[in-house]
PDB file of C-alpha atoms and ligand atoms in Angstrom:
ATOM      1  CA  UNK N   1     -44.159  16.581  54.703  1.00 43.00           C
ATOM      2  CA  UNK N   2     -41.133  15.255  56.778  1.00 45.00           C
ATOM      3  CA  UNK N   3     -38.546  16.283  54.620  1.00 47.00           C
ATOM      4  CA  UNK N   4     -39.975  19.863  53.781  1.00 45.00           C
ATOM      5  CA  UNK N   5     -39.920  19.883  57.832  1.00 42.00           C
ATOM      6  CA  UNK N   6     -36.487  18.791  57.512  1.00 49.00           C
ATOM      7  CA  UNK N   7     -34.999  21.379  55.106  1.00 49.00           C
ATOM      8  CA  UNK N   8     -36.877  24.076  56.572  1.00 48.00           C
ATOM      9  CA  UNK N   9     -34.186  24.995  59.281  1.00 61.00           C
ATOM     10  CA  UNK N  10     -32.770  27.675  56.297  1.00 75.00           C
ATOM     11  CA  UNK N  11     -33.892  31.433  57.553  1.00 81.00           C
ATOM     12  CA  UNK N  12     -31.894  32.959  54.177  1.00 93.00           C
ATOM     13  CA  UNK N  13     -34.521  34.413  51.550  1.00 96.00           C
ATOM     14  CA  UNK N  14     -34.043  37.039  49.140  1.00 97.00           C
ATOM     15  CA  UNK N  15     -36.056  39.705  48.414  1.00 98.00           C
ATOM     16  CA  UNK N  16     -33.793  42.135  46.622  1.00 98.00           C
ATOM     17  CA  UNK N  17     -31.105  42.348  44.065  1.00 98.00           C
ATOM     18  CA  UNK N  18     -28.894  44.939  42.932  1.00 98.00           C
ATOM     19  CA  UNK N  19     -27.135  44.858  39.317  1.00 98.00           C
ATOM     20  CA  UNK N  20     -25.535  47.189  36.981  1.00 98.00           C
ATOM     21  CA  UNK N  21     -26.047  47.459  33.176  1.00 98.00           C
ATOM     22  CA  UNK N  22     -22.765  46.159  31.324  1.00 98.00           C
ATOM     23  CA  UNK N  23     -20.923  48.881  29.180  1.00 98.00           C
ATOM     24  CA  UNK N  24     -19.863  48.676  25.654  1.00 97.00           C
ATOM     25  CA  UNK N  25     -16.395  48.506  27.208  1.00 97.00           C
ATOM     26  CA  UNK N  26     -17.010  45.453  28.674  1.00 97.00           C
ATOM     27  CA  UNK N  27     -14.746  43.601  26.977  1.00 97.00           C
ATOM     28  CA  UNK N  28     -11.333  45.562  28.402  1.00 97.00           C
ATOM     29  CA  UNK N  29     -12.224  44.225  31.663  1.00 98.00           C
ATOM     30  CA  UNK N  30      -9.952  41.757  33.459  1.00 98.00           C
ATOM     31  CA  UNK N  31     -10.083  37.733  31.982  1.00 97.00           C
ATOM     32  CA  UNK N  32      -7.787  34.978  32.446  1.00 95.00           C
ATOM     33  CA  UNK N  33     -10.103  33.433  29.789  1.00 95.00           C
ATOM     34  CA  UNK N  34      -8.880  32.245  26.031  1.00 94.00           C
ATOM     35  CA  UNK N  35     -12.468  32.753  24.724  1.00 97.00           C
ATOM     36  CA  UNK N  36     -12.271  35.327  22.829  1.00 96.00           C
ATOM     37  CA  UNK N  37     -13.380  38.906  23.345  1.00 96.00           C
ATOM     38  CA  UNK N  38     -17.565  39.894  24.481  1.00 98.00           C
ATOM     39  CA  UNK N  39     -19.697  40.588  21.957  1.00 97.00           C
ATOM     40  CA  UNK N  40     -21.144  44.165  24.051  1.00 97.00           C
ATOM     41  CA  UNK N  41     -24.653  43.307  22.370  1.00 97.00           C
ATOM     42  CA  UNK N  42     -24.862  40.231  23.497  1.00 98.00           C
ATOM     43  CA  UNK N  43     -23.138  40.620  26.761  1.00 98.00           C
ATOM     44  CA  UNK N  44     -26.417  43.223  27.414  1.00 98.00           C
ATOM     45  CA  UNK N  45     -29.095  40.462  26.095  1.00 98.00           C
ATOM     46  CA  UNK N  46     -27.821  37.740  28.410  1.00 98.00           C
ATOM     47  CA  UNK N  47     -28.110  40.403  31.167  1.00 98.00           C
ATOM     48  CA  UNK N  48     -31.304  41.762  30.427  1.00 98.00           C
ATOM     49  CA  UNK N  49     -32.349  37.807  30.331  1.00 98.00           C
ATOM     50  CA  UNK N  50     -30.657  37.571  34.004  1.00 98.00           C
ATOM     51  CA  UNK N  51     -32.977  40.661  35.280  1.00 98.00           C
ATOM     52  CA  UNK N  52     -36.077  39.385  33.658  1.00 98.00           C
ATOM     53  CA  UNK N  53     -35.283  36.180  35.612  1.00 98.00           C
ATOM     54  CA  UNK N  54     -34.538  37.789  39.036  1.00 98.00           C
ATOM     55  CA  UNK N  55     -38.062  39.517  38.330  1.00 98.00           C
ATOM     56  CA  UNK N  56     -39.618  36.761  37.499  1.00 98.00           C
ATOM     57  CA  UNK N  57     -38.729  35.305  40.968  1.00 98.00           C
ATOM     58  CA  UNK N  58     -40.124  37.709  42.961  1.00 98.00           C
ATOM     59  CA  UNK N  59     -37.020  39.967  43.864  1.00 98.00           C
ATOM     60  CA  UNK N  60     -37.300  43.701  43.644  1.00 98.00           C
ATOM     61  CA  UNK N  61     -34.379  44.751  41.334  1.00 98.00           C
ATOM     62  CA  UNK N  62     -32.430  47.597  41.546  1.00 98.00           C
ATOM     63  CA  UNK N  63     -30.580  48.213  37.931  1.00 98.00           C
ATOM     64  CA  UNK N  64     -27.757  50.859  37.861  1.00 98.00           C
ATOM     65  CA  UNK N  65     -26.378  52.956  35.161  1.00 98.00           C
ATOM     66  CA  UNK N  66     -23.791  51.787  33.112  1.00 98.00           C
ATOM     67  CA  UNK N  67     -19.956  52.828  34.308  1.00 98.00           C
ATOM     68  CA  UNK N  68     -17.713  52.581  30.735  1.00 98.00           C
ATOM     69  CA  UNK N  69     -14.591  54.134  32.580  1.00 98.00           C
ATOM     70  CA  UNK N  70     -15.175  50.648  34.638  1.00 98.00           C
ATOM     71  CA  UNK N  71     -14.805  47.614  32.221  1.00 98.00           C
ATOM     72  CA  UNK N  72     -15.705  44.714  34.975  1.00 98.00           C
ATOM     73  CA  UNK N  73     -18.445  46.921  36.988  1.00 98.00           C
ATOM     74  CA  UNK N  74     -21.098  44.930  35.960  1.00 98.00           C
ATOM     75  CA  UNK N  75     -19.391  42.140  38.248  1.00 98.00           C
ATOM     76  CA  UNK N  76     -21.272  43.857  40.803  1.00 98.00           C
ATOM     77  CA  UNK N  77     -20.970  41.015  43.468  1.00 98.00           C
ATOM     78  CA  UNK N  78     -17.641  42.118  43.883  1.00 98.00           C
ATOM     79  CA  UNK N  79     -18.149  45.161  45.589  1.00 98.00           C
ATOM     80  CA  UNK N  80     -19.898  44.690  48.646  1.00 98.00           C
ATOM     81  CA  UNK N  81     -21.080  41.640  50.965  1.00 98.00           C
ATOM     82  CA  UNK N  82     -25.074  42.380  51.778  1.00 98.00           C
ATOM     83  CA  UNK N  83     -26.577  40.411  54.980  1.00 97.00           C
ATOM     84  CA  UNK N  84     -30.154  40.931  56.602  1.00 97.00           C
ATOM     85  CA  UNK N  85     -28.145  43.031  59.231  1.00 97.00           C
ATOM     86  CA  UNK N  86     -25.347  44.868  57.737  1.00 98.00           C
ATOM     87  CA  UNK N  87     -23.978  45.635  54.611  1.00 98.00           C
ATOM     88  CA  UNK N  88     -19.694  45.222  54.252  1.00 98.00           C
ATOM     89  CA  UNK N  89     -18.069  47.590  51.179  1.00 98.00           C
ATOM     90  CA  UNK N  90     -15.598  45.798  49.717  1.00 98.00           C
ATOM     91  CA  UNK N  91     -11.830  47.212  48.980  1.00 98.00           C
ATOM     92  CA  UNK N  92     -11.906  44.663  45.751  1.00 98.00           C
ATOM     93  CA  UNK N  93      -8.483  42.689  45.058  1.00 98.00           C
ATOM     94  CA  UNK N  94      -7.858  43.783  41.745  1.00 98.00           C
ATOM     95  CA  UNK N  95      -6.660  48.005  41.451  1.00 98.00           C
ATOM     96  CA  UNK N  96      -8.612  48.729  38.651  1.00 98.00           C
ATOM     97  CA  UNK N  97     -11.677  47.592  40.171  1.00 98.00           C
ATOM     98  CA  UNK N  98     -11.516  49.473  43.582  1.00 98.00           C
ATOM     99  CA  UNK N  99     -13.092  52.639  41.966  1.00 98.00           C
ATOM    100  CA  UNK N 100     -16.304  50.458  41.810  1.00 98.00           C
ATOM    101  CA  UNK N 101     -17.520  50.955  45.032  1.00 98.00           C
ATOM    102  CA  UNK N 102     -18.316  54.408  45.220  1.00 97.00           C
ATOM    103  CA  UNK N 103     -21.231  54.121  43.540  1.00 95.00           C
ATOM    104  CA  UNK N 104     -22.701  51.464  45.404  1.00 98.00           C
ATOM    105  CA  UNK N 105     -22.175  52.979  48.752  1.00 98.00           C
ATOM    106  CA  UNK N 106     -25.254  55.293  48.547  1.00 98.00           C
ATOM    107  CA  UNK N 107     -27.477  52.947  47.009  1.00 98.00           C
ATOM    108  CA  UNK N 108     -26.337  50.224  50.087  1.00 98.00           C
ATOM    109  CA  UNK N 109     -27.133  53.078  52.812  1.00 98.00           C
ATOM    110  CA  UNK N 110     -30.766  52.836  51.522  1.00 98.00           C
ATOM    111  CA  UNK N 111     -31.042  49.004  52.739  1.00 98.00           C
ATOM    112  CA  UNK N 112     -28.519  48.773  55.255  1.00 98.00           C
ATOM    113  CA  UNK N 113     -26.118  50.286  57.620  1.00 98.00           C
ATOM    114  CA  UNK N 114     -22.642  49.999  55.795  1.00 98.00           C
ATOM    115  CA  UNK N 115     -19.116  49.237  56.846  1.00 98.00           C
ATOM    116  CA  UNK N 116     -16.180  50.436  54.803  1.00 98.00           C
ATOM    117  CA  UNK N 117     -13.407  47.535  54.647  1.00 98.00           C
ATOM    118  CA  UNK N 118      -9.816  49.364  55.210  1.00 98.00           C
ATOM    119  CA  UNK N 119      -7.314  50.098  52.328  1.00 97.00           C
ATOM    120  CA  UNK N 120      -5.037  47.779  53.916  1.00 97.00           C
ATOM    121  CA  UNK N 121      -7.910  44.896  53.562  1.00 98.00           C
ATOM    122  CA  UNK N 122      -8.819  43.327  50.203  1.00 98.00           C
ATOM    123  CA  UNK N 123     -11.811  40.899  49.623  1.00 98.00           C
ATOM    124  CA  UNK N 124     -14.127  40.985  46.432  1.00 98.00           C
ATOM    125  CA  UNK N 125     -17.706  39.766  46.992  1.00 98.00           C
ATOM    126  CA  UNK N 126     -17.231  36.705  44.746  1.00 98.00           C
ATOM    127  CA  UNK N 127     -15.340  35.208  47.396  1.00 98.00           C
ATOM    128  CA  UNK N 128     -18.362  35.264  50.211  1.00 98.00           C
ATOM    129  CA  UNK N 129     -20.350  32.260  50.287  1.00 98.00           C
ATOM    130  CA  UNK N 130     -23.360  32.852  52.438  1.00 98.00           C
ATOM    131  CA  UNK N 131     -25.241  29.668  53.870  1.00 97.00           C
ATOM    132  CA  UNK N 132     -27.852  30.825  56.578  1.00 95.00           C
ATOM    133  CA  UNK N 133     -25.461  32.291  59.952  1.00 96.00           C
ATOM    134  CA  UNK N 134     -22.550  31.365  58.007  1.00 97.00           C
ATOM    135  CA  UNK N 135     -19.772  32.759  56.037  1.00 98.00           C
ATOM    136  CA  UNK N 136     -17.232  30.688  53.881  1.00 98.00           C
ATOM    137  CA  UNK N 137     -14.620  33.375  52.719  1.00 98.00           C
ATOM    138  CA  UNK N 138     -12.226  32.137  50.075  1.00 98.00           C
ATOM    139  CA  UNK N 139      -8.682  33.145  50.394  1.00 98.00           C
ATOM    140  CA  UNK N 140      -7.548  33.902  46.521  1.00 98.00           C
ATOM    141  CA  UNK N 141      -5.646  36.519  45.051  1.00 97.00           C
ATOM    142  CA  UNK N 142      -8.385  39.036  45.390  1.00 98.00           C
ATOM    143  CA  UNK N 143      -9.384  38.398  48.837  1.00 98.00           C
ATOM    144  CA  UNK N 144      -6.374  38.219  52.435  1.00 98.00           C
ATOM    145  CA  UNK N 145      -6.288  37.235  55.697  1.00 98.00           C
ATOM    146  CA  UNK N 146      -6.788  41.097  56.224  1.00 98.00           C
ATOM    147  CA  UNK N 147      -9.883  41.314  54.407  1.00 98.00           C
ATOM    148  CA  UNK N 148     -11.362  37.965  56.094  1.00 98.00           C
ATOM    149  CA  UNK N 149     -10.490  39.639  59.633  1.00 98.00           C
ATOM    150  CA  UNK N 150     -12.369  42.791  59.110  1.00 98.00           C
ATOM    151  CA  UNK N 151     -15.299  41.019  57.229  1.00 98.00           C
ATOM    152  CA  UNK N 152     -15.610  38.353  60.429  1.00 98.00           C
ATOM    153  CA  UNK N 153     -15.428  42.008  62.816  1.00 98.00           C
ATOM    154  CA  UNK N 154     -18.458  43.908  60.748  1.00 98.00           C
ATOM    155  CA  UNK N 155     -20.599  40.180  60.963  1.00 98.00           C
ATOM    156  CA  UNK N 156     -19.506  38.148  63.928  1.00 98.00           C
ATOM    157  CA  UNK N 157     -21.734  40.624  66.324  1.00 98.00           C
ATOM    158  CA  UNK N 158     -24.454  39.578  64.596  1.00 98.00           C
ATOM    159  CA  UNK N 159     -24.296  36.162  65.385  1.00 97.00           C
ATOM    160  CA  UNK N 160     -22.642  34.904  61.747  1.00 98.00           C
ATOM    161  CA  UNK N 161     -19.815  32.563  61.830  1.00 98.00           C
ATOM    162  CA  UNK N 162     -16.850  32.968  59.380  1.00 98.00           C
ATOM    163  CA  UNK N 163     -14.671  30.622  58.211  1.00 98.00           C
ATOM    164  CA  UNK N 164     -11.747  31.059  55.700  1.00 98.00           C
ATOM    165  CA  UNK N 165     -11.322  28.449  52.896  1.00 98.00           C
ATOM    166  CA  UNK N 166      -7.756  28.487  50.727  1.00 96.00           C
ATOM    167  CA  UNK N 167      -8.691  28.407  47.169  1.00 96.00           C
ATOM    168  CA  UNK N 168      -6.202  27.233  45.242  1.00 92.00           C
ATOM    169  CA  UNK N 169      -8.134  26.881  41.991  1.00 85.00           C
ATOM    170  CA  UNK N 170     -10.317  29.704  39.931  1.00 86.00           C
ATOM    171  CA  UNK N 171     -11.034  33.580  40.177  1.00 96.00           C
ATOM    172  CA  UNK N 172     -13.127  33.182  43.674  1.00 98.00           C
ATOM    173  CA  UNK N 173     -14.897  31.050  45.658  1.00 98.00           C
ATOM    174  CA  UNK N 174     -17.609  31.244  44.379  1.00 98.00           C
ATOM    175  CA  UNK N 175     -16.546  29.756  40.949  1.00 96.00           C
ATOM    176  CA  UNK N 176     -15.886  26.299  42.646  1.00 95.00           C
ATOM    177  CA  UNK N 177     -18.589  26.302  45.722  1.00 98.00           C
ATOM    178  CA  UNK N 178     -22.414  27.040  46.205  1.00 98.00           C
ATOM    179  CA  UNK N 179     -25.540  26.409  47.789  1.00 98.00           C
ATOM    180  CA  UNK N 180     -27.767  24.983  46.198  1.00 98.00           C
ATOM    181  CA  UNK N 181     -30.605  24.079  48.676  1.00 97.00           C
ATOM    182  CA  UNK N 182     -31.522  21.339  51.035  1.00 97.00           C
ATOM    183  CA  UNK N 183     -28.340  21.867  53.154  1.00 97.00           C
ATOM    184  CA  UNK N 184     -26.267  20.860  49.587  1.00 98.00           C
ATOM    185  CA  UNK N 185     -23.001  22.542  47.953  1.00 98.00           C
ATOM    186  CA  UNK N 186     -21.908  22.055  44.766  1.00 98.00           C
ATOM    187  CA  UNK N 187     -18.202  22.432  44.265  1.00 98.00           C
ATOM    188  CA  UNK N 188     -14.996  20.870  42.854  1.00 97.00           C
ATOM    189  CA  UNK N 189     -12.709  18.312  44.210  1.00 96.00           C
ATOM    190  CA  UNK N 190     -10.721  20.557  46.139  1.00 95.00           C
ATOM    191  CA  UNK N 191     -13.993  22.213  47.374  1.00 96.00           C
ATOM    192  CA  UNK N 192     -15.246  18.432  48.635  1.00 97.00           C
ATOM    193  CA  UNK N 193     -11.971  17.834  50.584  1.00 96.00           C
ATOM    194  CA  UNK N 194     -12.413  21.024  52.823  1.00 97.00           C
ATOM    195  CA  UNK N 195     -13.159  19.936  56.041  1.00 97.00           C
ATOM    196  CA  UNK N 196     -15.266  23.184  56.392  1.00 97.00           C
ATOM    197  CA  UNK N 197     -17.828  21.512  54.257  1.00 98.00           C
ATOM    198  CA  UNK N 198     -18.297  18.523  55.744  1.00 96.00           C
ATOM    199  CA  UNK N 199     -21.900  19.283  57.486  1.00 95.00           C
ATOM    200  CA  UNK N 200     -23.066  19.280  53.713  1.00 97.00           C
ATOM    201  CA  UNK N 201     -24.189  16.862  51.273  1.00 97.00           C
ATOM    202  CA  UNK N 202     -21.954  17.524  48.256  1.00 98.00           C
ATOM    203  CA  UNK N 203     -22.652  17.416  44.227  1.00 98.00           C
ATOM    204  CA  UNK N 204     -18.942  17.189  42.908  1.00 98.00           C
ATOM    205  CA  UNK N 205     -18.377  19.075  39.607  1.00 98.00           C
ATOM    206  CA  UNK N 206     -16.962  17.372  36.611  1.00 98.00           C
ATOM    207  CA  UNK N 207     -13.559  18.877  35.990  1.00 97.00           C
ATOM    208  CA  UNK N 208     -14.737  19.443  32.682  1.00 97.00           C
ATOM    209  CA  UNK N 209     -17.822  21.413  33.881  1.00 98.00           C
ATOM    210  CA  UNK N 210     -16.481  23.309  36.779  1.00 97.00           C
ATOM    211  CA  UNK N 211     -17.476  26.799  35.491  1.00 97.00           C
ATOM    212  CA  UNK N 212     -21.244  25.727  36.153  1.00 98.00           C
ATOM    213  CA  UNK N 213     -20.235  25.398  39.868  1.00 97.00           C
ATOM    214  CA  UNK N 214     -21.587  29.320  39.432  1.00 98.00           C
ATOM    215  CA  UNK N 215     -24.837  28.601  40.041  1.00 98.00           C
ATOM    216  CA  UNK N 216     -27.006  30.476  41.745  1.00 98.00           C
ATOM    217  CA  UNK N 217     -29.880  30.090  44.236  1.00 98.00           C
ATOM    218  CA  UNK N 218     -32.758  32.098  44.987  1.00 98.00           C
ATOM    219  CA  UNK N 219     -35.143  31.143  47.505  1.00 97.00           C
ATOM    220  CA  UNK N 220     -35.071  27.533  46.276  1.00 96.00           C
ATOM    221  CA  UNK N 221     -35.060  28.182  42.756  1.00 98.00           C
ATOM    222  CA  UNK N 222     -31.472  27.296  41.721  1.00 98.00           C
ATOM    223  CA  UNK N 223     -30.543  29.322  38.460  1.00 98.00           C
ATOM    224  CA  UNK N 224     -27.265  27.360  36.015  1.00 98.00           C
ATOM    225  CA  UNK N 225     -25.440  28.073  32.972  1.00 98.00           C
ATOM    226  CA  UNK N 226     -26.657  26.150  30.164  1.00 98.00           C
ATOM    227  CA  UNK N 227     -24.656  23.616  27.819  1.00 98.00           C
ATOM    228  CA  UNK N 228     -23.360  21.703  31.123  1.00 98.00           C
ATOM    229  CA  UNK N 229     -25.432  18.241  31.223  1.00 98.00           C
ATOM    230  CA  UNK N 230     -23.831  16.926  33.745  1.00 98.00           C
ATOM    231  CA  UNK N 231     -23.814  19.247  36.271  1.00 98.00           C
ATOM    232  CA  UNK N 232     -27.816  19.743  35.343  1.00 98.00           C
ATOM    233  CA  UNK N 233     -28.314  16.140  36.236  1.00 98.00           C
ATOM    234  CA  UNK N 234     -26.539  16.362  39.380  1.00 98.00           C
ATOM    235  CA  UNK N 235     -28.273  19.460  40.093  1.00 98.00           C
ATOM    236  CA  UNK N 236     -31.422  17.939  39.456  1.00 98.00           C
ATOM    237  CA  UNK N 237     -31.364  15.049  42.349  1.00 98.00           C
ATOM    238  CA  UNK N 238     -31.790  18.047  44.918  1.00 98.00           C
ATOM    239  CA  UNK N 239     -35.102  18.314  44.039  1.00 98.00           C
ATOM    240  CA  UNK N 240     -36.114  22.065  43.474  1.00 98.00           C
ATOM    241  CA  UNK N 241     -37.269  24.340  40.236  1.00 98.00           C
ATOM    242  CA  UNK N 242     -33.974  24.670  37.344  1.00 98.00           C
ATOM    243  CA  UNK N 243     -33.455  27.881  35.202  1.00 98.00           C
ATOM    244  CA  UNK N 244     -31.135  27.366  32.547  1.00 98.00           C
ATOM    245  CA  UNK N 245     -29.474  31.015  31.126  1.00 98.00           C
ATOM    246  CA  UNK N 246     -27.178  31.331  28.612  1.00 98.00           C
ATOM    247  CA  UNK N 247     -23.970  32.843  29.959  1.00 98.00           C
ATOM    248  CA  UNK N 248     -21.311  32.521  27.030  1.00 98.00           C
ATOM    249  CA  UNK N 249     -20.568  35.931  26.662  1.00 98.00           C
ATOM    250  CA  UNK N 250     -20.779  36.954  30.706  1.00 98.00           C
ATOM    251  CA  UNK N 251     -17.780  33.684  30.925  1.00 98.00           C
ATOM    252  CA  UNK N 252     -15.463  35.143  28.354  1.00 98.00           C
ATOM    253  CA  UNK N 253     -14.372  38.018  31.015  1.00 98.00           C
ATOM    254  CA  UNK N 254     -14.691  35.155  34.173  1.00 98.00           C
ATOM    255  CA  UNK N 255     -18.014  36.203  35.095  1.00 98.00           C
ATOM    256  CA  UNK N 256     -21.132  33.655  36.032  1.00 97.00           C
ATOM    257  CA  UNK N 257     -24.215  34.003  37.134  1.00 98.00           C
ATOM    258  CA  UNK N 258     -23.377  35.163  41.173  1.00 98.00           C
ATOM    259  CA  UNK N 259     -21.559  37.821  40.194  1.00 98.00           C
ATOM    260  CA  UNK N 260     -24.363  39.980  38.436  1.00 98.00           C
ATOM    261  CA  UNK N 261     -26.274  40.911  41.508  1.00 98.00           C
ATOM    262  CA  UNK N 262     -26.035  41.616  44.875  1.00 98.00           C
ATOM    263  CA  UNK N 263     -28.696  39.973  46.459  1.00 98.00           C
ATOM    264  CA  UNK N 264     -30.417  40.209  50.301  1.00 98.00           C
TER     265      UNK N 264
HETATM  266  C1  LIG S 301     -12.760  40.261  37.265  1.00 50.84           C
HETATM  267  O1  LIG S 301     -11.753  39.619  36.910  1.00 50.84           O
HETATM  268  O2  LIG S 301     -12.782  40.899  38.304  1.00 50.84           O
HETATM  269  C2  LIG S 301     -13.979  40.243  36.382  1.00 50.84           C
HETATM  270  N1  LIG S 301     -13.596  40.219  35.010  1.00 50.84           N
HETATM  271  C3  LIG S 301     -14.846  39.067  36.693  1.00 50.84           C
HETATM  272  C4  LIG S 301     -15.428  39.125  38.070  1.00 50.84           C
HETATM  273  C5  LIG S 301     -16.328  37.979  38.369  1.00 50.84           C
HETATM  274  N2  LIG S 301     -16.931  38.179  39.622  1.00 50.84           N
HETATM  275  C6  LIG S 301     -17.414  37.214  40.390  1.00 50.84           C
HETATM  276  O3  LIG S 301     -17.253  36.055  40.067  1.00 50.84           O
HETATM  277  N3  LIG S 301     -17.959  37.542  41.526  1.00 50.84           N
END
């Protein structure tokens, strides 16, 4: 009883998720990976798997048509930061991706007021870690100063605090840092050194296992990549419900489990 009084101080919750069905161009998206190109069939059953599992939580999803002329669009995280208050269109880091957004604007305005980020501004999604009133905003190649300065304008008014983290290693943030619950991140060495972090307990990811720092949670259900045992374990010790989804084809163009839905 005292420690669920204790955790309780997190107001985030989730009730709704946005995603986009992956194209059979999926695989001409943009990977730093040596895996090995998607399989488009299986890239669509680990999805499907994903929704069925949002579902299953309780969230009202919202699945989008399929865009083939955009490869990564799927990676629909990217394109727009969604708060209880507000919701922030991206202008995504990577050219080929910017064209993503235009079809998420109108299906944002039906939540939440939306603020366009500049052309001169670049953040992706991937790089917002939200905690509660808080914002971490990784600084990466696909996210600038510019992009953290307009994000902080659209959310500071509404009482969120943003800081900006230098990422030095992986795609976004998000690939090295989450919440996981019970006032815990998981996240890589680098991640653990950040000052920023340092009101959080901390699960450290093995260097061999940092791509399961994706994982994602949803109103204290934490959802991880499987085939990374010792990450599970460490995830385990916090205490809440595990869902294990297989994510090998999703990983082969850098995506994980955050990136597949917008969720508020
Ligand atoms: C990209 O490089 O943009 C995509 N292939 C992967 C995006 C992953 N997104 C995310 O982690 N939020």
């Amino acid at each position: 009883m005292l420690a669920a009084t204790f955790y309780d101080f997190i107001a985030m919750h989730f009730q709704n998720a946005i995603a986009r069905l992956p194209s059979a161009t999926c695989g001409q998206g943009l990977t730093t990976s040596s895996l090995g190109a998607p399989d488009a069939q299986r890239t669509r059953q680990q999805f499907d798997t994903y929704i069925s599992t949002l579902l299953g939580l309780g969230l009202t999803v919202t699945v989008l048509p399929e865009q083939p002329a955009f490869p990564d669009s799927h990676f629909v995280e990217d394109t727009a930061v969604v708060g209880p208050e507000f919701a922030v269109l991206t202008h995504p880091g990577a050219p080929s991706r910017r064209g993503e957004t235009a079809t998420i604007e109108p299906v944002l305005w039906r939540y939440r007021g939306v603020t366009r980020m500049s052309a001169n501004a670049h953040m992706d999604g991937g790089d917002v870690l939200m905690v509660d009133k808080r914002f971490f905003v990784g600084l990466t190649s696909r996210t600038d100063e510019a992009g953290v300065r307009e994000f902080a304008a659209a959310v500071e008014p509404f009482g969120y605090r943003v800081d900006a983290i230098e990422v030095s290693d992986g795609l976004h943030l998000k690939s090295i840092v989450n919440y996981v619950g019970r006032n815990t991140l998981i996240l890589n060495e680098e991640g653990a050194r950040n000052p920023a972090f340092a009101g959080f307990s901390h699960l450290i990811l093995d260097k061999a296992e940092e791509y399961a720092g994706n994982t994602l949670w949803i109103n204290d259900t934490l959802i991880t990549p499987s085939g990374y045992p010792d990450t599970l374990a460490k995830l385990q010790t916090v205490g809440l419900p595990i869902l294990q989804l297989d994510t090998s084809e999703i990983k082969k163009m850098d995506g994980g489990l955050t990136c597949l839905s917008l969720r508020f």
